[in-house]
CSV table of C-alpha atoms and ligand atoms in Angstrom, one decimal:
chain,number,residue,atom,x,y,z
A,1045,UNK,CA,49.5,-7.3,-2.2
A,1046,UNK,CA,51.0,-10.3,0.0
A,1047,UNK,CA,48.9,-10.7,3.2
A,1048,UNK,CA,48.1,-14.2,3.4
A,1049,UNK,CA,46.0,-16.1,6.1
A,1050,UNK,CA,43.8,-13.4,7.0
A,1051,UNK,CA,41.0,-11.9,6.4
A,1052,UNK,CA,42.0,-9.9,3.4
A,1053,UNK,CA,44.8,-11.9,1.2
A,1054,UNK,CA,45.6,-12.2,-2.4
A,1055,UNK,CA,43.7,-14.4,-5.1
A,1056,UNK,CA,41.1,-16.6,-3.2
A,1057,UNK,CA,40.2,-14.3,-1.1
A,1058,UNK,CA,39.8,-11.1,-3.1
A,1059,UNK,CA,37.2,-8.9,-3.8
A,1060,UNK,CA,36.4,-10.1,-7.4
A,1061,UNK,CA,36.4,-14.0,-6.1
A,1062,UNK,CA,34.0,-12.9,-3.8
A,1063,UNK,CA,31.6,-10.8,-6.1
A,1064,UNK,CA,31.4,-13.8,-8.1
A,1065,UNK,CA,30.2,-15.6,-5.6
A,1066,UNK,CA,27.5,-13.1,-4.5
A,1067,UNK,CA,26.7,-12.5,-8.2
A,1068,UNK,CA,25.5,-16.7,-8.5
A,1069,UNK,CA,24.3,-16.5,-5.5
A,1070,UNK,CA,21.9,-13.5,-6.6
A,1071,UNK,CA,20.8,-15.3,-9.7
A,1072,UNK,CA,20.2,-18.2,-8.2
A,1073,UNK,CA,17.1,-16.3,-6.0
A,1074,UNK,CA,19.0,-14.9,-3.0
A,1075,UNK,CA,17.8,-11.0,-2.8
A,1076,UNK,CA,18.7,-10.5,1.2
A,1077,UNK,CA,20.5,-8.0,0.1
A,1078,UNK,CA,22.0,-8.4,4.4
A,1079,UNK,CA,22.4,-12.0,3.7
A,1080,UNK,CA,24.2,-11.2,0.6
A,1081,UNK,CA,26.8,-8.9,2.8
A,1082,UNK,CA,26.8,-11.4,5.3
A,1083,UNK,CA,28.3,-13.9,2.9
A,1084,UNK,CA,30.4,-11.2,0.7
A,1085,UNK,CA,32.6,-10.5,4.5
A,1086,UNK,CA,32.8,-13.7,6.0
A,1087,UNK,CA,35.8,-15.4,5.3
A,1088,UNK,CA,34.4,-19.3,4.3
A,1089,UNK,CA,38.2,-20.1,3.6
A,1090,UNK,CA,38.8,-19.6,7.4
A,1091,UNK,CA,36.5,-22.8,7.9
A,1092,UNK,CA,38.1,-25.4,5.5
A,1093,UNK,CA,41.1,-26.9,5.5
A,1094,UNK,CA,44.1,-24.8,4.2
A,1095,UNK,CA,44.9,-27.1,1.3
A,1096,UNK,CA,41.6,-26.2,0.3
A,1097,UNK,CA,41.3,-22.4,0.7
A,1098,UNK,CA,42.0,-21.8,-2.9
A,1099,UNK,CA,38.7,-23.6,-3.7
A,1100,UNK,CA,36.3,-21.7,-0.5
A,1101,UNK,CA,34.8,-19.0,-2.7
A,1102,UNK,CA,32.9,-21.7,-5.6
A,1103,UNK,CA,29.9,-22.6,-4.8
A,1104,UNK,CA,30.4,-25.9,-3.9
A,1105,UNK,CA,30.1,-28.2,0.0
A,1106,UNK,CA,33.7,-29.5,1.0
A,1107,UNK,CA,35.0,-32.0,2.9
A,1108,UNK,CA,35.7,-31.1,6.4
A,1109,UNK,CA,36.9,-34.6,7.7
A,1110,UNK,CA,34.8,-36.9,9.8
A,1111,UNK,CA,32.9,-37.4,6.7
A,1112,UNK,CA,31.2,-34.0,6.6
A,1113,UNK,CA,31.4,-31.0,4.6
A,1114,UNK,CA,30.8,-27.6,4.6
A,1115,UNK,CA,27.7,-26.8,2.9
A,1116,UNK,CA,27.6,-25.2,-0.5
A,1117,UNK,CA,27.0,-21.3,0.2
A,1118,UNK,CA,24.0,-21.6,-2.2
A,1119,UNK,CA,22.3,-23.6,-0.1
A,1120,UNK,CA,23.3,-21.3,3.5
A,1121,UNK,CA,22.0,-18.6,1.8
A,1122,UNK,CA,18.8,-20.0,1.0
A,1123,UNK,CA,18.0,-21.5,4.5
A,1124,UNK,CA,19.2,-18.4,5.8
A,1125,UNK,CA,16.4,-16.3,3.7
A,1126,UNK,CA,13.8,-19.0,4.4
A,1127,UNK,CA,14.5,-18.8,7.7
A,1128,UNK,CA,14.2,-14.8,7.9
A,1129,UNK,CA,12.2,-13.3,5.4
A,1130,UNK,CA,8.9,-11.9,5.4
A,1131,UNK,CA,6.6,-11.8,2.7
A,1132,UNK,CA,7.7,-7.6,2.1
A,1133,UNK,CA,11.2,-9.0,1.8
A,1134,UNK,CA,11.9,-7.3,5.1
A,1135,UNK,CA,13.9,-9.7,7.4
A,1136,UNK,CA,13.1,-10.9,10.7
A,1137,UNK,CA,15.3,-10.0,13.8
A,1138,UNK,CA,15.5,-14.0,16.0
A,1139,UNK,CA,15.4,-13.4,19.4
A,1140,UNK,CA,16.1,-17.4,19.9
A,1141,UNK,CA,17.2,-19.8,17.0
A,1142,UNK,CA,18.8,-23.6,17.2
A,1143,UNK,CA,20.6,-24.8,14.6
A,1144,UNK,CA,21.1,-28.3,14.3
A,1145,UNK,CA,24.2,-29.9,12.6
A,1146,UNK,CA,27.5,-27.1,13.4
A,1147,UNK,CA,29.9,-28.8,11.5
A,1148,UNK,CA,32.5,-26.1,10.8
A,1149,UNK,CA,30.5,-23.5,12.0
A,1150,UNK,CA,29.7,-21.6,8.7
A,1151,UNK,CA,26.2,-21.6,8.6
A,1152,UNK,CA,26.2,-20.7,12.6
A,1153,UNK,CA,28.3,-17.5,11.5
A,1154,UNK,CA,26.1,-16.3,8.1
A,1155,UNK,CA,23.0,-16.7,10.6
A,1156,UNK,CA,24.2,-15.0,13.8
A,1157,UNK,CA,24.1,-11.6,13.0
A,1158,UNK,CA,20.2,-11.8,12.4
A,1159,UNK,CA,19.8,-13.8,16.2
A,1160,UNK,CA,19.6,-12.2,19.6
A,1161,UNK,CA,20.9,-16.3,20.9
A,1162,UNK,CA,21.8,-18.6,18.9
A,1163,UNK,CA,22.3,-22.7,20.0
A,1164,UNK,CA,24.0,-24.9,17.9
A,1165,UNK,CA,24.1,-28.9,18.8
A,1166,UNK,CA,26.9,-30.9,16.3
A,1167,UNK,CA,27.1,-35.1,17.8
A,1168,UNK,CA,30.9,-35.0,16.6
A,1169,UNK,CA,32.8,-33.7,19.3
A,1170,UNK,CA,36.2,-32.4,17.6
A,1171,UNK,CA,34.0,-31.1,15.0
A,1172,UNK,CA,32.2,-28.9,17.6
A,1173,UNK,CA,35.1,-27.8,19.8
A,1174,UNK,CA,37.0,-26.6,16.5
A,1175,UNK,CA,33.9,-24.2,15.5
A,1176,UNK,CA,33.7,-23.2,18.7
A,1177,UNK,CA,37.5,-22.0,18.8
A,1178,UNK,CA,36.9,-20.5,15.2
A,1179,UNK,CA,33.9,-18.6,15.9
A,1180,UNK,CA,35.7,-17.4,19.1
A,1181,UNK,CA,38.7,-16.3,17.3
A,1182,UNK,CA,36.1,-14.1,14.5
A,1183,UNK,CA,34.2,-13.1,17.7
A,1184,UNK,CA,31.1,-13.9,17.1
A,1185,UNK,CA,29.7,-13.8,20.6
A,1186,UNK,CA,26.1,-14.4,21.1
A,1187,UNK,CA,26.2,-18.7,20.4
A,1188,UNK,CA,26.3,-21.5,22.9
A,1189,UNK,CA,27.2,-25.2,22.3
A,1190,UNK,CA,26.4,-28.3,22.9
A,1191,UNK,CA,27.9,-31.8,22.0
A,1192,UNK,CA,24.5,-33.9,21.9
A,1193,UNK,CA,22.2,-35.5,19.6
A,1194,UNK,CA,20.2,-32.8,17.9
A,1195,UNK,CA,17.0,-35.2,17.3
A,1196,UNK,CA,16.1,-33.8,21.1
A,1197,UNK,CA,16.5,-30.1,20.0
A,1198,UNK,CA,17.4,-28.3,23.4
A,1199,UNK,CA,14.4,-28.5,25.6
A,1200,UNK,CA,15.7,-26.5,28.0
A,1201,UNK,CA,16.1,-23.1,26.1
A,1202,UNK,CA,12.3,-24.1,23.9
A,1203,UNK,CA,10.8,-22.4,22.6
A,1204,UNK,CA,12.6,-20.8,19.2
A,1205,UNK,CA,11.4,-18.2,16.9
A,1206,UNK,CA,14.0,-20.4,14.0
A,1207,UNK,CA,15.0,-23.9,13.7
A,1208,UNK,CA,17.4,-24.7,11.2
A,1209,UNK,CA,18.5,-28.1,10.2
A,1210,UNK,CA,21.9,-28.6,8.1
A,1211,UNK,CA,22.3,-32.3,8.1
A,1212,UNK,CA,18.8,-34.7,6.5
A,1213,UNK,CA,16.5,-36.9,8.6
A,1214,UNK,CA,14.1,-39.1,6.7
A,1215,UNK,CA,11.6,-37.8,8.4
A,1216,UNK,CA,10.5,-34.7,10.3
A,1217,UNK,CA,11.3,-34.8,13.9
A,1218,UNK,CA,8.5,-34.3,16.1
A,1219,UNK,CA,10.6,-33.1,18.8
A,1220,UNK,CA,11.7,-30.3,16.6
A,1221,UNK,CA,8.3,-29.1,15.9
A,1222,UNK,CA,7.1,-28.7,19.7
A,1223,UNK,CA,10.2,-26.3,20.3
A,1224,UNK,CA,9.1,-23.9,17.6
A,1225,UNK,CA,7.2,-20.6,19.3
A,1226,UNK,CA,3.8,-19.4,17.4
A,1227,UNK,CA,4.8,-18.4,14.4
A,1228,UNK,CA,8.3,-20.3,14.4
A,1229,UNK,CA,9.8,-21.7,11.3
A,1230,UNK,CA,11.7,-25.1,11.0
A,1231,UNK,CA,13.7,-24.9,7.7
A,1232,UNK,CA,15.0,-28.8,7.1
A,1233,UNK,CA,16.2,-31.1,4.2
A,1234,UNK,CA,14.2,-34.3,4.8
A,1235,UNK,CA,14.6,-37.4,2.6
A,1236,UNK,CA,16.5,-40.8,2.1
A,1237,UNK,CA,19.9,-41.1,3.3
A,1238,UNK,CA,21.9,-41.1,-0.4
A,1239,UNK,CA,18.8,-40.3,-2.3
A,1240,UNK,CA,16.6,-37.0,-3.0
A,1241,UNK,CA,16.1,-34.9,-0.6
A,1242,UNK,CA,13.7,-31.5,0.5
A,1243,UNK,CA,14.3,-28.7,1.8
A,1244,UNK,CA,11.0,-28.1,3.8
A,1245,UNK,CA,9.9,-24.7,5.5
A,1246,UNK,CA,7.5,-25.4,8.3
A,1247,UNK,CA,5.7,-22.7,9.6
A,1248,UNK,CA,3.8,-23.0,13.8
A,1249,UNK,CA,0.4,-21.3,13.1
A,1250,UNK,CA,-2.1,-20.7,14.9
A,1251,UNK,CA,-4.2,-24.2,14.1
A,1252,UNK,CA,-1.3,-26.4,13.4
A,1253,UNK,CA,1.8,-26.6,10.9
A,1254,UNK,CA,2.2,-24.7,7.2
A,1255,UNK,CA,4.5,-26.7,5.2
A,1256,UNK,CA,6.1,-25.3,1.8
A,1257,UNK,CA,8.6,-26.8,-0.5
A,1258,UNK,CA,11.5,-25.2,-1.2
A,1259,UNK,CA,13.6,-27.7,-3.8
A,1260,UNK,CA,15.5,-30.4,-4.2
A,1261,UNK,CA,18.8,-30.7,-1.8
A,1262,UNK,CA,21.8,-33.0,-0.7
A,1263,UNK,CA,22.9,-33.4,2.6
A,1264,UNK,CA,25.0,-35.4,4.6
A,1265,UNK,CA,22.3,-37.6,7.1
A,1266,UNK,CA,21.3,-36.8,10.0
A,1267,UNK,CA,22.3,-39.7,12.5
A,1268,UNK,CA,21.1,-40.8,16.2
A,1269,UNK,CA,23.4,-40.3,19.0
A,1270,UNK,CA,26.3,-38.3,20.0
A,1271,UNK,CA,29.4,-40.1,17.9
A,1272,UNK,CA,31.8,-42.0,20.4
A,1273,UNK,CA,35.2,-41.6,19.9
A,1274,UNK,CA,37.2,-41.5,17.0
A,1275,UNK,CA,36.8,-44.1,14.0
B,1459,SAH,N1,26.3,-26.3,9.1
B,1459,SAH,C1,27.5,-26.8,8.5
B,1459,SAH,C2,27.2,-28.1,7.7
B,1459,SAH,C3,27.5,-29.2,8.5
B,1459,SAH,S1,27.3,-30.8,7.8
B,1459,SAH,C4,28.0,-25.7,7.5
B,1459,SAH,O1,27.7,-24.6,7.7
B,1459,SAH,O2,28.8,-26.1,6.6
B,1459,SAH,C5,26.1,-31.5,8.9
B,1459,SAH,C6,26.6,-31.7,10.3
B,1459,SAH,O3,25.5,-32.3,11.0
B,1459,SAH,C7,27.7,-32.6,10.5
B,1459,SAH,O4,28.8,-32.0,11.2
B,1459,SAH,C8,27.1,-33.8,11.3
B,1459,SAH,O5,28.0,-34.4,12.2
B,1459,SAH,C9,26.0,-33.1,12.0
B,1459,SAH,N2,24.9,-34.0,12.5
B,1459,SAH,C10,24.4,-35.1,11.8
B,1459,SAH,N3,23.4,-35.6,12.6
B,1459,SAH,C11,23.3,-34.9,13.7
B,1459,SAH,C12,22.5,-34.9,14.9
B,1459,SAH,N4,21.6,-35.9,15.1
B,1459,SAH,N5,22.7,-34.0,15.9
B,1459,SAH,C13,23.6,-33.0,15.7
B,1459,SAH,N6,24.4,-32.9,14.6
B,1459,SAH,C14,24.3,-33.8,13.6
């Protein structure tokens, strides 16, 4: 075998480096067995850095400049099934989701399959216009973007059947929790910047909010404002 830089390829990206993957992955609670396929295909090495391909199937985050990373697929996975599972371990089908936080795009890809429209907001521009071109390129079709500060969610497509957060604010954002539809679930790492955080499932029902923990996390923070220019 010598394709390289696609898809397919040699050592990094072969089937046994995957199936490792998926095999930790499955021990570590993630039965989806969709989610689990969704993760097995998609090609994580084609949303780091080159000089880091070699190292895109552990289960580890990684930097992807501007001081963010790529979250560990661990923890995609497991806001992915929060997100979607009911209680029969079926999965739901979103009709409208927001993500929060874009980054390389990654999680945006694992969750799009399972999402009539997906919106994703990332504050760092270049960050944002590169996932766009990469998700272009694997087509992956039914997401918009938007360069803005995700602490005001996206009022103007409200309400979602899924929010998902990828980047921790020390608190729940109210905002966040008036775009969720009946029903709607808010999956979000919420804690001190640098210190312990939770991943929190929050549930819209009919008398108020469910909230269930779902363990302990690390996340880069969640910061106010669109990011100006480069630094
Ligand atoms: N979802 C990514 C992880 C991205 S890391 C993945 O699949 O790997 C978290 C991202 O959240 C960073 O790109 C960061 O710039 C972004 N972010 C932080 N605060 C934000 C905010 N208030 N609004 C939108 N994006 C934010």
């Amino acid at each position: 075998m010598n394709a390289r830089g696609t898809t397919q390829g040699i050592g990094m990206t072969s089937a046994r480096t995957r199936d490792r993957l998926i095999k930790r992955l499955e021990s570590g609670g993630i039965h989806a067995p969709q989610i689990l396929d969704r993760i097995r295909t998609l090609p994580r090495h084609l949303f780091v850095d080159e000089a880091l391909s070699s190292r895109a199937y552990e289960d580890n985050a990684l930097p992807i400049g501007k001081g963010q990373t790529i979250s560990q697929p661990y923890v995609v996975a497991l806001m992915t099934q929060a997100l979607l599972e009911e209680p029969d371990g079926s999965l739901r089908q979103l009709s409208k989701a927001l993500e929060i936080g874009t980054g390389c795009g990654y999680q945006t890809a694992v969750l799009s399959p399972f999402v009539r429209q997906l919106f994703s907001i990332e504050r760092i521009a270049p960050l944002l216009s590169d996932a766009r071109d990469r998700l272009r390129a694997m087509q992956v079709g039914n997401v918009r973007f938007r360069n803005d500060d995700g602490f005001g969610g996206w009022p103007g497509q409200a309400p979602f059947d899924g929010i998902i957060v990828t980047a921790a604010p020390d608190h729940i954002p109210d905002v966040l929790l008036e775009q969720l539809a009946p029903d709607g679930r808010l999956v979000v790492p919420v804690g001190p910047h640098g210190g312990e955080q939770q991943l929190l499932r929050i549930t819209r029902t009919d008398d108020g909010f469910r909230r269930e923990k779902l363990g302990a996390v690390a996340f880069v923070p969640m910061l106010e404002g669109k990011e100006k220019g480069p630094r």
